[in-house]
Each structure stands twice: as C-alpha cells, then as structure tokens.
Amino acid sequence: MNEYNSHSRSNTDLHDDLPDPRRNPVAFAPHIVPDPPAILPSTVRRIGRITLQVTRGPDTGKLIEHVTTSCAGPQRLRGGRSPVGDIVLGDPRVEGAHFDLELQATCVVVRDLDSASGVFLANIRVREAYLAVGDSFVVGDSELRLVSAETVDLALAMTDHFGELYGRSPAMRSLFCDLTALTERGDRLGVVLHGESGTGKEQVARELHAASMRGRRPFVVFAAAAVAPELALGLLLGQARSGLPAATQDQRGCLEAADGGTLYIKDVDLLSPALQHQLHRALQEGGVTRIGEQSPRPIDVRLICSTRGDLRRLVAAGGFRPELYYRIAGATVAVPSLDARDGDIEFLAEHFLRRLVTSQNIHRRLSRDALTALQLHPWPNNVAGLRDAVERGFFASDHESICHSELDLGRPLDRGMIRRLVAFESLFGIDHADAVARFETLYFRHLLRTHPSKAKATRTSGMTNEGFRLALRRLKLSSPDTRHLSTAK
C-alpha cells in the first residue's frame, strides 16, 4: 500500500490515483528522470592488428602478430626477455621489460621503459616515437620492423551499464564487452585488474563476482596495502589457537572465508615474497593450512586481483613470482581512467546526483558552472573523486542549484581553461589534419605561456630538447628565453 491509498476517498475521486507534488516533490524533479536511451554506436574503429618482424639479432626472422579485442584501456604490447611479455626476445642485451608498443586509435608508439641500452630509431635514441609502417627500431642487438598496422572495428556494448558500473564512453562500453565475455568463460578463471587509483577496480571485481555462478557465495576483500606485514599471513591463511602466542581462539583466514566464492586481493603487487609463496601453494593444492596446523583444509576460491602498478614489469625485475602471475592472470582487464572516458563526467555526475536525490528526498541539480568545473578538473582520484565532489556539493548547498564553489574542488574555476575548452570544442567540426595542426599550436602556446623557461616547458611535454625545438620551429612559435635549451645528446 502506498501513502496515497491510506487516505479515505470516494469511488469517483479518481485524482487520488495521481501523486501529489506537494507530498513528493522529488518525483517531479526533472533532473532525476532517467535520460532517454542514447543512440550509441555499436563499434569503434582503431588500429587493432599489427605485425612485427625481427630483422636483426638472435631472433632474426621471427614474426609477431597481435590483434586487439578491446579499447577499454591503453593497448600496450610489452617487449623484452621476460616470458610474461607479449614480444619475447632472446637477445641478452635486451632487458626483461625493455619497451612498450602502444596501439593508439590512429597510430603506433614505441616507448622506452628506462632501459640501460635504450631504444633507437634511425640511429637516434628515443624516449618514445611514432612508428609508421616500414619503420624499424633497435633494442639491444635486435632490430624490429613494423610490417603492418591495420584498423579494425571493435564491438561496443549497446548499454550504458554493467551491474553498478556506468558509462557511455567507448572505453567503458568496451569494458562491458570484456566483462560479459569473462562471465561466459566460467567462474574459475583468475583475473588481474589494472588501473589508476579510484577507477573502480573493486566495483569491477564485485560485478564479475555477482554475474558469475558464485554470485550468491561470499565476496571477501584482502587489502594488501592496509595490513601490517606481521599480520598478513595470519589474515590470509588463518591461524589455530596454538599457532601464535597472542591467539585466543581459532581464526579462519580470507581464503577460507571466501570458500565457494571470490577472494579479491587489492594491490596484489604489494604482497611479500613469503605471502606470494603461500598464496601460490594454496591455489595450486586447492587447500589452505592455518598457522599452527599441519593438515590443509580444502577450499574452492576464485581469485580476482588488482594492481595500480605494472605487474609484468615487476615479474621481469624479479619482484613477483612468475608462477603466481601465471596462476592469477588467466585474464587481464584494463579499467580506464576518467580522462580516457570521453563524455562520462557529466553523465556520471548526474547519475550520482540522482541517487542522492532519491535517497535523501531533497531536490538538487548541478548548475552549468558546476558541470563545467567538473569537466575541467584533473581528477587524480578518478571516479571516486568525482563521486565525492558531487556528494560534497549536494550536502553543502542550501539551494536547489549546486554551484561550483560548493563542490570544493580545491581551486577556483579557471576562466582561462574555459576559453581553452571552447577552443578545443571548435576542433571537432573541422578536417582532421587541420584539427591536429591547430591543437598542436594551442598546446605549445600554452606550454610557453605557463612556464618560465623553455627548459621547464620541455620537461612538462616529456619531449627531448631537440624534439621540442623542432616542434616550435615547425609551428613557427618562439619564446624570448632560449638560454636553458641545450643540444640533445
């Protein structure tokens, strides 16, 4: 029975079937009515199929082919001697994790991973460089040539959510496709999630668990960064009362608690070597032995792990056991950062606000300047930071409209940034080549305007001194301060 049925009425008083805006103003707030379904494209086109050939070195003649199936995160191929890489070379002068090839939407980029011997393109050592088909680069004593780079159409989910994960950007809808595919591969597959802080990796793990056959079983979280090293082993394995002097009763660990369900290990790269060994042993044997006991207890656990670091690089450096990596990384999923989610900031902000309006029964809306401030903010803590900002604004505001100052983003709204945003918006209506040229001009002018010297502008850009100087010459830009520029080695 709803609140209106509790009042007496006559059979002819049909208006009592309609909600009263004076009793429930939230129901009439236009901003909480779900947006009409957006017309979402079903595919996105990007470089997704490449072929490399080793033309010099111990692996001469070797062909490496890769096909991308997702655009949820940066598509990087790891190159080096480490067996957990994508491009494995036998060259002894190549490091375990030596370089990355990043497949961007329209180009391929080679990037040095701070290797000792470097990456060379046309006999010039580069930190990163664009590769065209036919270009070759050198690592150690090996030369690799980009034979082909083809565009592919990648499927996107035709929905804006997966469980409690929301997004309309191509990156998120590609992630939804990845997660749907993972649910179809069974509930035993180990998964490693990687992404920046605040991107929602734990929520991704929860949705994978909920969508699996284990969804009604326990979901247990082990936060490696939040546990003191001396307590971690007992929390993971459990302990018998006689196992430690301070123990007053038997305690089961996270592995036992997750039996039949999912154990989510947050920041798995922070596990100590001893903990890595015990975890691998438990997963391999399908049983866990509490501290102080001799006999293992059988467990059936699915493991989902997350990391903010580079787990494969850690394996290559000897900081993470390769046998444990192979066991937990049956699949790897990139969770995109907020700046990679085109158009999602306003969509998510309105989504978070709708939930608050519904739960608190208070009418609020985001003003246009608040939405602009949210779109311009850098969001180092990604979606978590955006959600917190909307909540701050909601509870701080005494008015229906939430203004940008009530979001408490930590700095005043930069009107210059608004002007630059308007300039950027104008790029979307012109030819691609013109848009790229105009953006480059805006980008370098901004660097020169906001840094006291070219040297500092160069460091911010991540370019070499010579590369920065040549870019300014090509764009016919100059700055009076050239004293800090030196010739690149």
Short mmCIF file of C-alpha atoms in Angstrom, two decimals:
data_model
loop_
_atom_site.label_atom_id
_atom_site.label_comp_id
_atom_site.label_asym_id
_atom_site.label_seq_id
_atom_site.Cartn_x
_atom_site.Cartn_y
_atom_site.Cartn_z
CA MET A 1 0.00 0.00 0.00
CA ASN A 2 1.41 3.42 -0.93
CA GLU A 3 0.99 6.65 1.01
CA TYR A 4 -1.99 7.74 -1.08
CA ASN A 5 -4.00 4.57 -0.50
CA SER A 6 -4.00 5.25 3.25
CA HIS A 7 -6.41 8.20 2.83
CA SER A 8 -10.17 7.75 2.57
CA ARG A 9 -11.73 8.66 -0.75
CA SER A 10 -14.89 8.19 -2.81
CA ASN A 11 -15.09 5.90 -5.81
CA THR A 12 -15.34 8.91 -8.10
CA ASP A 13 -12.27 10.70 -6.71
CA LEU A 14 -10.00 9.47 -9.47
CA HIS A 15 -7.45 12.22 -8.91
CA ASP A 16 -6.27 10.45 -5.76
CA ASP A 17 -4.55 7.93 -8.03
CA LEU A 18 -2.12 10.65 -9.12
CA PRO A 19 0.92 11.57 -6.98
CA ASP A 20 0.75 14.93 -5.23
CA PRO A 21 3.75 17.16 -5.94
CA ARG A 22 3.34 18.78 -2.51
CA ARG A 23 3.82 15.39 -0.85
CA ASN A 24 6.58 14.05 -3.08
CA PRO A 25 8.43 16.89 -4.85
CA VAL A 26 11.27 14.56 -5.79
CA ALA A 27 9.02 12.64 -8.14
CA PHE A 28 8.52 15.87 -10.12
CA ALA A 29 12.16 16.95 -10.22
CA PRO A 30 13.01 16.90 -13.94
CA HIS A 31 16.71 16.14 -13.45
CA ILE A 32 16.11 12.78 -11.75
CA VAL A 33 14.01 11.41 -14.57
CA PRO A 34 16.31 8.92 -16.34
CA ASP A 35 17.67 10.26 -19.58
CA PRO A 36 16.13 8.78 -22.71
CA PRO A 37 18.22 5.97 -24.13
CA ALA A 38 21.14 7.46 -26.02
CA ILE A 39 21.82 6.37 -29.57
CA LEU A 40 25.10 4.59 -29.00
CA PRO A 41 27.40 3.48 -31.82
CA SER A 42 27.90 -0.27 -31.86
CA THR A 43 31.57 -0.21 -32.91
CA VAL A 44 34.66 1.96 -32.75
CA ARG A 45 37.39 1.93 -35.38
CA ARG A 46 41.04 1.99 -34.35
CA ILE A 47 44.38 0.36 -35.06
CA GLY A 48 43.98 -3.14 -33.77
CA ARG A 49 46.04 -5.57 -35.84
CA ILE A 50 49.81 -5.24 -36.21
CA THR A 51 52.65 -7.41 -37.46
CA LEU A 52 56.30 -7.06 -36.44
CA GLN A 53 59.33 -8.84 -37.80
CA VAL A 54 62.74 -9.21 -36.18
CA THR A 55 65.21 -8.29 -38.93
CA ARG A 56 68.44 -8.47 -36.93
CA GLY A 57 69.67 -10.24 -33.82
CA PRO A 58 69.29 -13.71 -32.25
CA ASP A 59 65.59 -13.88 -33.24
CA THR A 60 66.06 -12.85 -36.89
CA GLY A 61 63.04 -13.83 -39.00
CA LYS A 62 60.65 -14.09 -36.06
CA LEU A 63 57.16 -12.71 -36.78
CA ILE A 64 54.99 -11.24 -34.02
CA GLU A 65 51.32 -10.72 -34.75
CA HIS A 66 48.81 -9.11 -32.40
CA VAL A 67 45.09 -8.47 -32.68
CA THR A 68 43.36 -6.12 -30.22
CA THR A 69 39.89 -7.04 -28.97
CA SER A 70 39.28 -4.15 -26.56
CA CYS A 71 39.64 -0.40 -26.28
CA ALA A 72 38.85 -0.23 -22.56
CA GLY A 73 42.40 0.86 -21.71
CA PRO A 74 45.74 1.57 -23.33
CA GLN A 75 46.63 -1.30 -25.67
CA ARG A 76 50.28 -1.92 -24.87
CA LEU A 77 52.49 -4.75 -26.01
CA ARG A 78 55.36 -5.40 -23.62
CA GLY A 79 58.70 -6.24 -25.22
CA GLY A 80 61.77 -7.77 -23.59
CA ARG A 81 63.28 -11.04 -22.42
CA SER A 82 60.65 -11.73 -19.74
CA PRO A 83 58.43 -14.70 -20.63
CA VAL A 84 55.35 -12.83 -19.39
CA GLY A 85 55.78 -10.22 -22.13
CA ASP A 86 53.99 -10.02 -25.48
CA ILE A 87 57.17 -9.68 -27.57
CA VAL A 88 59.73 -12.10 -26.12
CA LEU A 89 63.28 -11.72 -27.40
CA GLY A 90 66.29 -13.92 -26.74
CA ASP A 91 68.78 -11.08 -27.08
CA PRO A 92 70.96 -10.97 -23.92
CA ARG A 93 71.38 -7.18 -24.29
CA VAL A 94 67.62 -6.72 -24.07
CA GLU A 95 66.20 -6.24 -20.57
CA GLY A 96 63.31 -8.18 -19.05
CA ALA A 97 60.90 -5.30 -19.63
CA HIS A 98 62.65 -3.16 -22.23
CA PHE A 99 59.97 -1.36 -24.28
CA ASP A 100 56.27 -0.97 -24.92
CA LEU A 101 54.40 -0.70 -28.19
CA GLU A 102 51.21 1.26 -27.64
CA LEU A 103 48.41 0.88 -30.16
CA GLN A 104 46.61 4.21 -30.15
CA ALA A 105 43.50 4.95 -32.16
CA THR A 106 45.32 6.03 -35.33
CA CYS A 107 49.00 5.32 -34.72
CA VAL A 108 51.60 3.07 -33.09
CA VAL A 109 54.03 4.43 -30.49
CA VAL A 110 57.24 2.77 -29.26
CA ARG A 111 58.24 3.72 -25.70
CA ASP A 112 61.46 3.00 -23.81
CA LEU A 113 60.94 1.63 -20.28
CA ASP A 114 64.01 3.32 -18.80
CA SER A 115 66.24 0.60 -20.18
CA ALA A 116 70.02 0.81 -19.86
CA SER A 117 70.76 0.25 -23.54
CA GLY A 118 67.81 2.29 -24.84
CA VAL A 119 65.58 2.27 -27.90
CA PHE A 120 66.89 3.67 -31.18
CA LEU A 121 65.02 4.92 -34.23
CA ALA A 122 67.07 6.00 -37.26
CA ASN A 123 70.21 5.85 -35.08
CA ILE A 124 68.72 8.32 -32.59
CA ARG A 125 67.95 7.25 -29.04
CA VAL A 126 64.32 8.00 -28.28
CA ARG A 127 62.20 8.04 -25.18
CA GLU A 128 59.12 7.49 -27.32
CA ALA A 129 58.38 7.85 -31.01
CA TYR A 130 55.63 7.31 -33.56
CA LEU A 131 56.11 4.37 -35.91
CA ALA A 132 54.91 4.26 -39.50
CA VAL A 133 54.55 1.02 -41.41
CA GLY A 134 58.00 0.07 -42.63
CA ASP A 135 59.84 1.83 -39.78
CA SER A 136 62.41 -0.12 -37.78
CA PHE A 137 63.67 0.38 -34.24
CA VAL A 138 66.61 -1.15 -32.39
CA VAL A 139 66.72 -2.61 -28.88
CA GLY A 140 69.96 -4.22 -27.70
CA ASP A 141 71.41 -6.07 -30.70
CA SER A 142 67.96 -6.67 -32.23
CA GLU A 143 66.14 -4.71 -34.89
CA LEU A 144 62.35 -4.92 -35.28
CA ARG A 145 60.34 -3.64 -38.24
CA LEU A 146 56.66 -2.69 -38.21
CA VAL A 147 55.38 -4.70 -41.17
CA SER A 148 51.71 -3.72 -40.97
CA ALA A 149 49.23 -1.78 -38.84
CA GLU A 150 45.59 -2.27 -39.74
CA THR A 151 42.42 -0.67 -38.42
CA VAL A 152 39.69 -2.90 -37.03
CA ASP A 153 36.12 -2.37 -35.85
CA LEU A 154 35.82 -3.22 -32.16
CA ALA A 155 32.42 -4.10 -30.76
CA LEU A 156 30.89 -1.90 -28.04
CA ALA A 157 28.17 -2.91 -25.60
CA MET A 158 24.81 -1.39 -26.51
CA THR A 159 24.13 -0.41 -22.91
CA ASP A 160 25.40 2.24 -20.53
CA HIS A 161 25.91 -0.03 -17.54
CA PHE A 162 27.14 -3.40 -16.33
CA GLY A 163 25.61 -4.02 -12.94
CA GLU A 164 26.51 -0.93 -10.91
CA LEU A 165 29.20 0.19 -13.35
CA TYR A 166 28.04 3.11 -15.50
CA GLY A 167 29.42 4.81 -18.59
CA ARG A 168 28.57 5.75 -22.16
CA SER A 169 32.10 6.31 -23.44
CA PRO A 170 33.61 3.82 -25.91
CA ALA A 171 36.21 2.88 -23.28
CA MET A 172 33.57 1.83 -20.75
CA ARG A 173 31.29 0.09 -23.23
CA SER A 174 34.30 -1.86 -24.47
CA LEU A 175 34.97 -2.78 -20.83
CA PHE A 176 31.39 -4.01 -20.52
CA CYS A 177 32.01 -6.28 -23.52
CA ASP A 178 35.18 -7.59 -21.88
CA LEU A 179 33.36 -8.32 -18.62
CA THR A 180 30.49 -10.05 -20.42
CA ALA A 181 32.98 -12.25 -22.25
CA LEU A 182 34.69 -13.11 -18.95
CA THR A 183 31.42 -14.23 -17.37
CA GLU A 184 30.97 -16.64 -20.27
CA ARG A 185 34.36 -18.24 -19.58
CA GLY A 186 33.30 -19.73 -16.28
CA ASP A 187 33.82 -18.83 -12.65
CA ARG A 188 37.28 -20.32 -12.06
CA LEU A 189 39.33 -18.06 -14.27
CA GLY A 190 41.76 -15.82 -12.38
CA VAL A 191 41.57 -12.15 -13.35
CA VAL A 192 44.00 -9.27 -12.81
CA LEU A 193 42.54 -5.77 -12.97
CA HIS A 194 44.89 -2.88 -13.54
CA GLY A 195 44.17 0.81 -13.49
CA GLU A 196 44.77 4.03 -11.61
CA SER A 197 43.57 4.70 -8.08
CA GLY A 198 39.86 5.46 -7.87
CA THR A 199 38.90 3.98 -11.25
CA GLY A 200 36.59 1.42 -9.63
CA LYS A 201 38.62 -1.78 -9.76
CA GLU A 202 36.92 -3.21 -6.66
CA GLN A 203 33.49 -2.49 -8.13
CA VAL A 204 34.55 -4.27 -11.32
CA ALA A 205 35.57 -7.27 -9.20
CA ARG A 206 32.23 -7.20 -7.37
CA GLU A 207 30.29 -7.11 -10.63
CA LEU A 208 32.30 -10.01 -12.06
CA HIS A 209 31.52 -11.96 -8.90
CA ALA A 210 27.82 -11.04 -8.96
CA ALA A 211 27.48 -12.05 -12.62
CA SER A 212 29.08 -15.47 -12.04
CA MET A 213 27.69 -18.70 -10.64
CA ARG A 214 29.42 -17.73 -7.39
CA GLY A 215 27.30 -14.60 -7.07
CA ARG A 216 25.39 -15.86 -4.02
CA ARG A 217 28.54 -17.00 -2.27
CA PRO A 218 30.98 -14.82 -0.25
CA PHE A 219 32.96 -11.95 -1.75
CA VAL A 220 35.95 -11.35 0.52
CA VAL A 221 38.42 -8.45 0.24
CA PHE A 222 42.07 -8.68 1.27
CA ALA A 223 43.70 -5.24 1.08
CA ALA A 224 47.45 -5.89 0.96
CA ALA A 225 48.38 -2.24 1.50
CA ALA A 226 46.27 -1.94 4.66
CA VAL A 227 47.65 -4.97 6.53
CA ALA A 228 50.78 -4.93 8.67
CA PRO A 229 53.32 -7.44 7.28
CA GLU A 230 53.44 -9.42 10.53
CA LEU A 231 49.66 -9.91 10.46
CA ALA A 232 49.19 -10.54 6.75
CA LEU A 233 49.96 -14.27 6.76
CA GLY A 234 47.50 -15.00 9.56
CA LEU A 235 44.77 -12.93 7.91
CA LEU A 236 45.23 -14.71 4.60
CA LEU A 237 45.70 -18.31 5.83
CA GLY A 238 44.00 -18.21 9.24
CA GLN A 239 45.53 -19.43 12.47
CA ALA A 240 44.95 -22.11 15.09
CA ARG A 241 44.71 -21.02 18.70
CA SER A 242 48.07 -22.67 19.35
CA GLY A 243 49.69 -21.13 16.30
CA LEU A 244 50.59 -17.77 17.82
CA PRO A 245 51.07 -16.75 21.45
CA ALA A 246 48.55 -13.91 21.22
CA ALA A 247 45.78 -16.01 19.63
CA THR A 248 42.88 -16.79 21.97
CA GLN A 249 40.76 -18.78 19.51
CA ASP A 250 40.91 -20.42 16.12
CA GLN A 251 40.54 -17.93 13.29
CA ARG A 252 39.86 -18.69 9.67
CA GLY A 253 41.65 -16.58 7.07
CA CYS A 254 40.40 -14.81 3.99
CA LEU A 255 40.98 -17.85 1.76
CA GLU A 256 38.70 -19.99 3.93
CA ALA A 257 36.15 -17.20 4.31
CA ALA A 258 35.88 -16.96 0.53
CA ASP A 259 35.34 -20.71 0.06
CA GLY A 260 32.82 -21.23 -2.73
CA GLY A 261 33.01 -17.56 -3.66
CA THR A 262 35.58 -14.96 -4.68
CA LEU A 263 38.65 -13.57 -2.94
CA TYR A 264 39.58 -10.09 -4.14
CA ILE A 265 43.20 -9.14 -3.39
CA LYS A 266 43.67 -5.41 -3.66
CA ASP A 267 47.19 -4.22 -4.58
CA VAL A 268 48.46 -7.74 -5.20
CA ASP A 269 51.85 -6.32 -6.22
CA LEU A 270 52.45 -5.40 -2.55
CA LEU A 271 52.35 -8.99 -1.30
CA SER A 272 55.60 -10.04 0.36
CA PRO A 273 57.61 -12.91 -1.17
CA ALA A 274 56.55 -15.20 1.71
CA LEU A 275 52.88 -14.34 1.16
CA GLN A 276 53.23 -14.89 -2.60
CA HIS A 277 54.66 -18.36 -1.91
CA GLN A 278 51.86 -19.32 0.49
CA LEU A 279 49.16 -17.99 -1.84
CA HIS A 280 50.57 -19.92 -4.81
CA ARG A 281 50.77 -23.08 -2.73
CA ALA A 282 47.16 -22.75 -1.56
CA LEU A 283 45.88 -22.16 -5.09
CA GLN A 284 47.97 -25.00 -6.52
CA GLU A 285 46.90 -27.54 -3.89
CA GLY A 286 43.31 -26.34 -3.53
CA GLY A 287 43.71 -26.19 0.22
CA VAL A 288 44.92 -23.88 2.98
CA THR A 289 46.84 -24.78 6.12
CA ARG A 290 46.23 -22.48 9.05
CA ILE A 291 49.20 -21.26 11.05
CA GLY A 292 49.77 -23.81 13.81
CA GLU A 293 48.12 -26.69 11.96
CA GLN A 294 49.59 -29.46 9.85
CA SER A 295 46.68 -30.55 7.64
CA PRO A 296 45.25 -28.44 4.80
CA ARG A 297 41.57 -27.53 4.64
CA PRO A 298 40.06 -27.82 1.14
CA ILE A 299 38.96 -24.58 -0.50
CA ASP A 300 37.28 -23.64 -3.77
CA VAL A 301 38.06 -20.00 -4.42
CA ARG A 302 38.10 -17.77 -7.45
CA LEU A 303 40.82 -15.13 -7.26
CA ILE A 304 40.45 -11.62 -8.66
CA CYS A 305 43.39 -9.29 -8.06
CA SER A 306 44.04 -5.64 -8.76
CA THR A 307 47.13 -3.52 -9.09
CA ARG A 308 47.95 0.11 -9.69
CA GLY A 309 51.48 -0.80 -10.72
CA ASP A 310 53.00 -2.70 -13.60
CA LEU A 311 52.80 -6.34 -12.51
CA ARG A 312 54.54 -7.73 -15.60
CA ARG A 313 57.42 -5.32 -15.12
CA LEU A 314 57.65 -6.46 -11.50
CA VAL A 315 57.82 -10.09 -12.67
CA ALA A 316 60.59 -9.20 -15.12
CA ALA A 317 62.55 -7.49 -12.33
CA GLY A 318 62.21 -10.50 -10.02
CA GLY A 319 59.88 -8.78 -7.55
CA PHE A 320 56.87 -11.04 -8.19
CA ARG A 321 56.82 -14.83 -8.58
CA PRO A 322 56.19 -15.73 -12.25
CA GLU A 323 54.40 -18.98 -11.31
CA LEU A 324 51.92 -16.99 -9.20
CA TYR A 325 51.45 -14.47 -12.01
CA TYR A 326 50.55 -17.24 -14.47
CA ARG A 327 48.03 -18.67 -12.00
CA ILE A 328 46.24 -15.42 -11.15
CA ALA A 329 46.38 -13.75 -14.59
CA GLY A 330 44.18 -16.05 -16.64
CA ALA A 331 42.82 -12.77 -18.00
CA THR A 332 43.89 -9.15 -17.56
CA VAL A 333 41.44 -6.27 -17.70
CA ALA A 334 42.31 -2.58 -18.02
CA VAL A 335 39.96 -0.28 -16.10
CA PRO A 336 40.04 3.11 -17.86
CA SER A 337 40.85 6.33 -16.05
CA LEU A 338 38.29 9.11 -16.05
CA ASP A 339 40.25 11.22 -18.53
CA ALA A 340 40.04 8.31 -21.01
CA ARG A 341 36.24 8.20 -20.70
CA ASP A 342 35.10 10.81 -23.21
CA GLY A 343 31.83 12.43 -22.18
CA ASP A 344 31.35 10.37 -19.00
CA ILE A 345 31.99 13.09 -16.42
CA GLU A 346 28.63 14.83 -16.82
CA PHE A 347 26.82 11.51 -17.22
CA LEU A 348 28.34 10.14 -14.00
CA ALA A 349 27.83 13.38 -12.07
CA GLU A 350 24.12 13.39 -12.93
CA HIS A 351 23.92 9.68 -12.06
CA PHE A 352 25.49 10.22 -8.62
CA LEU A 353 23.22 13.21 -8.03
CA ARG A 354 20.08 11.23 -8.95
CA ARG A 355 20.97 8.59 -6.37
CA LEU A 356 21.43 11.25 -3.68
CA VAL A 357 18.16 12.98 -4.57
CA THR A 358 16.32 9.68 -4.37
CA SER A 359 17.90 8.56 -1.09
CA GLN A 360 17.73 11.94 0.68
CA ASN A 361 14.41 13.13 -0.79
CA ILE A 362 15.91 16.59 -1.44
CA HIS A 363 15.65 18.40 -4.75
CA ARG A 364 19.07 19.39 -6.15
CA ARG A 365 20.56 19.99 -9.58
CA LEU A 366 24.02 20.86 -10.87
CA SER A 367 24.40 24.36 -12.28
CA ARG A 368 26.10 24.86 -15.61
CA ASP A 369 29.20 26.37 -13.99
CA ALA A 370 29.38 23.36 -11.64
CA LEU A 371 29.28 20.96 -14.59
CA THR A 372 31.97 23.00 -16.37
CA ALA A 373 34.15 22.90 -13.25
CA LEU A 374 33.72 19.13 -13.02
CA GLN A 375 34.70 18.69 -16.66
CA LEU A 376 37.82 20.84 -16.26
CA HIS A 377 39.05 19.25 -13.05
CA PRO A 378 42.00 16.82 -13.48
CA TRP A 379 40.51 14.10 -11.19
CA PRO A 380 43.64 12.42 -9.82
CA ASN A 381 41.37 10.08 -7.87
CA ASN A 382 39.19 9.40 -10.92
CA VAL A 383 35.57 8.27 -10.41
CA ALA A 384 35.92 8.08 -6.62
CA GLY A 385 36.94 11.75 -6.55
CA LEU A 386 34.05 12.75 -8.82
CA ARG A 387 31.54 10.93 -6.63
CA ASP A 388 32.95 12.59 -3.50
CA ALA A 389 32.75 16.04 -5.11
CA VAL A 390 29.09 15.59 -6.07
CA GLU A 391 28.29 14.43 -2.53
CA ARG A 392 30.09 17.46 -1.04
CA GLY A 393 28.15 19.81 -3.28
CA PHE A 394 24.85 18.11 -2.52
CA PHE A 395 25.17 18.42 1.26
CA ALA A 396 26.90 21.83 1.24
CA SER A 397 24.29 23.57 -0.90
CA ASP A 398 21.38 25.42 0.69
CA HIS A 399 19.76 25.96 -2.68
CA GLU A 400 18.25 23.84 -5.40
CA SER A 401 21.15 24.63 -7.72
CA ILE A 402 24.64 23.43 -6.73
CA CYS A 403 27.31 25.96 -7.77
CA HIS A 404 30.97 25.18 -8.49
CA SER A 405 32.27 26.66 -5.19
CA GLU A 406 30.14 24.16 -3.23
CA LEU A 407 31.90 21.27 -4.96
CA ASP A 408 35.09 22.26 -3.08
CA LEU A 409 37.43 21.13 -5.83
CA GLY A 410 40.38 22.75 -4.12
CA ARG A 411 40.94 25.63 -6.51
CA PRO A 412 38.91 28.44 -8.13
CA LEU A 413 37.39 27.94 -11.53
CA ASP A 414 39.99 28.82 -14.14
CA ARG A 415 38.35 31.04 -16.73
CA GLY A 416 41.36 30.58 -18.99
CA MET A 417 40.68 26.87 -19.01
CA ILE A 418 37.09 27.56 -20.05
CA ARG A 419 38.37 29.61 -23.01
CA ARG A 420 40.70 26.77 -23.98
CA LEU A 421 37.83 24.28 -23.70
CA VAL A 422 35.80 26.41 -26.13
CA ALA A 423 38.79 26.42 -28.48
CA PHE A 424 39.11 22.65 -28.23
CA GLU A 425 35.38 22.21 -28.93
CA SER A 426 35.85 24.09 -32.22
CA LEU A 427 38.31 21.43 -33.39
CA PHE A 428 35.61 18.78 -33.71
CA GLY A 429 33.93 20.47 -36.65
CA ILE A 430 36.91 20.71 -38.99
CA ASP A 431 39.10 18.46 -41.10
CA HIS A 432 41.31 16.01 -39.13
CA ALA A 433 44.61 17.39 -40.40
CA ASP A 434 43.59 20.98 -39.61
CA ALA A 435 42.36 19.90 -36.16
CA VAL A 436 45.68 18.23 -35.34
CA ALA A 437 47.65 21.27 -36.53
CA ARG A 438 45.50 23.71 -34.53
CA PHE A 439 45.69 21.56 -31.40
CA GLU A 440 49.47 21.40 -31.62
CA THR A 441 49.62 25.17 -31.85
CA LEU A 442 47.31 25.58 -28.84
CA TYR A 443 49.29 23.00 -26.89
CA PHE A 444 52.73 24.54 -27.42
CA ARG A 445 51.48 28.10 -26.93
CA HIS A 446 50.02 27.03 -23.59
CA LEU A 447 53.32 25.43 -22.54
CA LEU A 448 55.29 28.54 -23.45
CA ARG A 449 52.78 30.83 -21.72
CA THR A 450 52.59 28.89 -18.46
CA HIS A 451 56.27 28.03 -17.91
CA PRO A 452 59.06 30.49 -17.10
CA SER A 453 61.52 28.85 -19.46
CA LYS A 454 61.64 26.54 -22.44
CA ALA A 455 63.54 24.01 -20.34
CA LYS A 456 60.59 23.64 -17.93
CA ALA A 457 58.11 23.58 -20.80
CA THR A 458 60.18 20.82 -22.43
CA ARG A 459 60.18 18.71 -19.24
CA THR A 460 56.39 19.08 -18.92
CA SER A 461 55.89 17.94 -22.52
CA GLY A 462 58.01 14.82 -21.96
CA MET A 463 59.90 15.56 -25.18
CA THR A 464 63.62 15.81 -25.76
CA ASN A 465 65.12 19.30 -26.02
CA GLU A 466 65.77 18.77 -29.73
CA GLY A 467 62.28 17.42 -30.38
CA PHE A 468 60.71 20.40 -28.58
CA ARG A 469 62.88 22.88 -30.50
CA LEU A 470 61.99 21.31 -33.85
CA ALA A 471 58.28 21.35 -32.99
CA LEU A 472 58.44 25.08 -32.20
CA ARG A 473 60.29 25.74 -35.46
CA ARG A 474 57.73 23.73 -37.46
CA LEU A 475 54.83 25.59 -35.84
CA LYS A 476 56.68 28.95 -36.15
CA LEU A 477 56.40 29.59 -32.41
CA SER A 478 59.09 31.25 -30.36
CA SER A 479 59.87 32.43 -26.83
CA PRO A 480 62.39 35.10 -25.85
CA ASP A 481 64.03 32.75 -23.32
CA THR A 482 66.28 30.28 -25.10
CA ARG A 483 69.10 30.22 -22.59
CA HIS A 484 68.01 26.97 -20.92
CA LEU A 485 67.84 24.92 -24.07
CA SER A 486 70.85 22.75 -24.72
CA THR A 487 71.69 20.45 -27.58
CA ALA A 488 70.28 16.94 -27.14
CA LYS A 489 72.77 14.17 -26.79
#
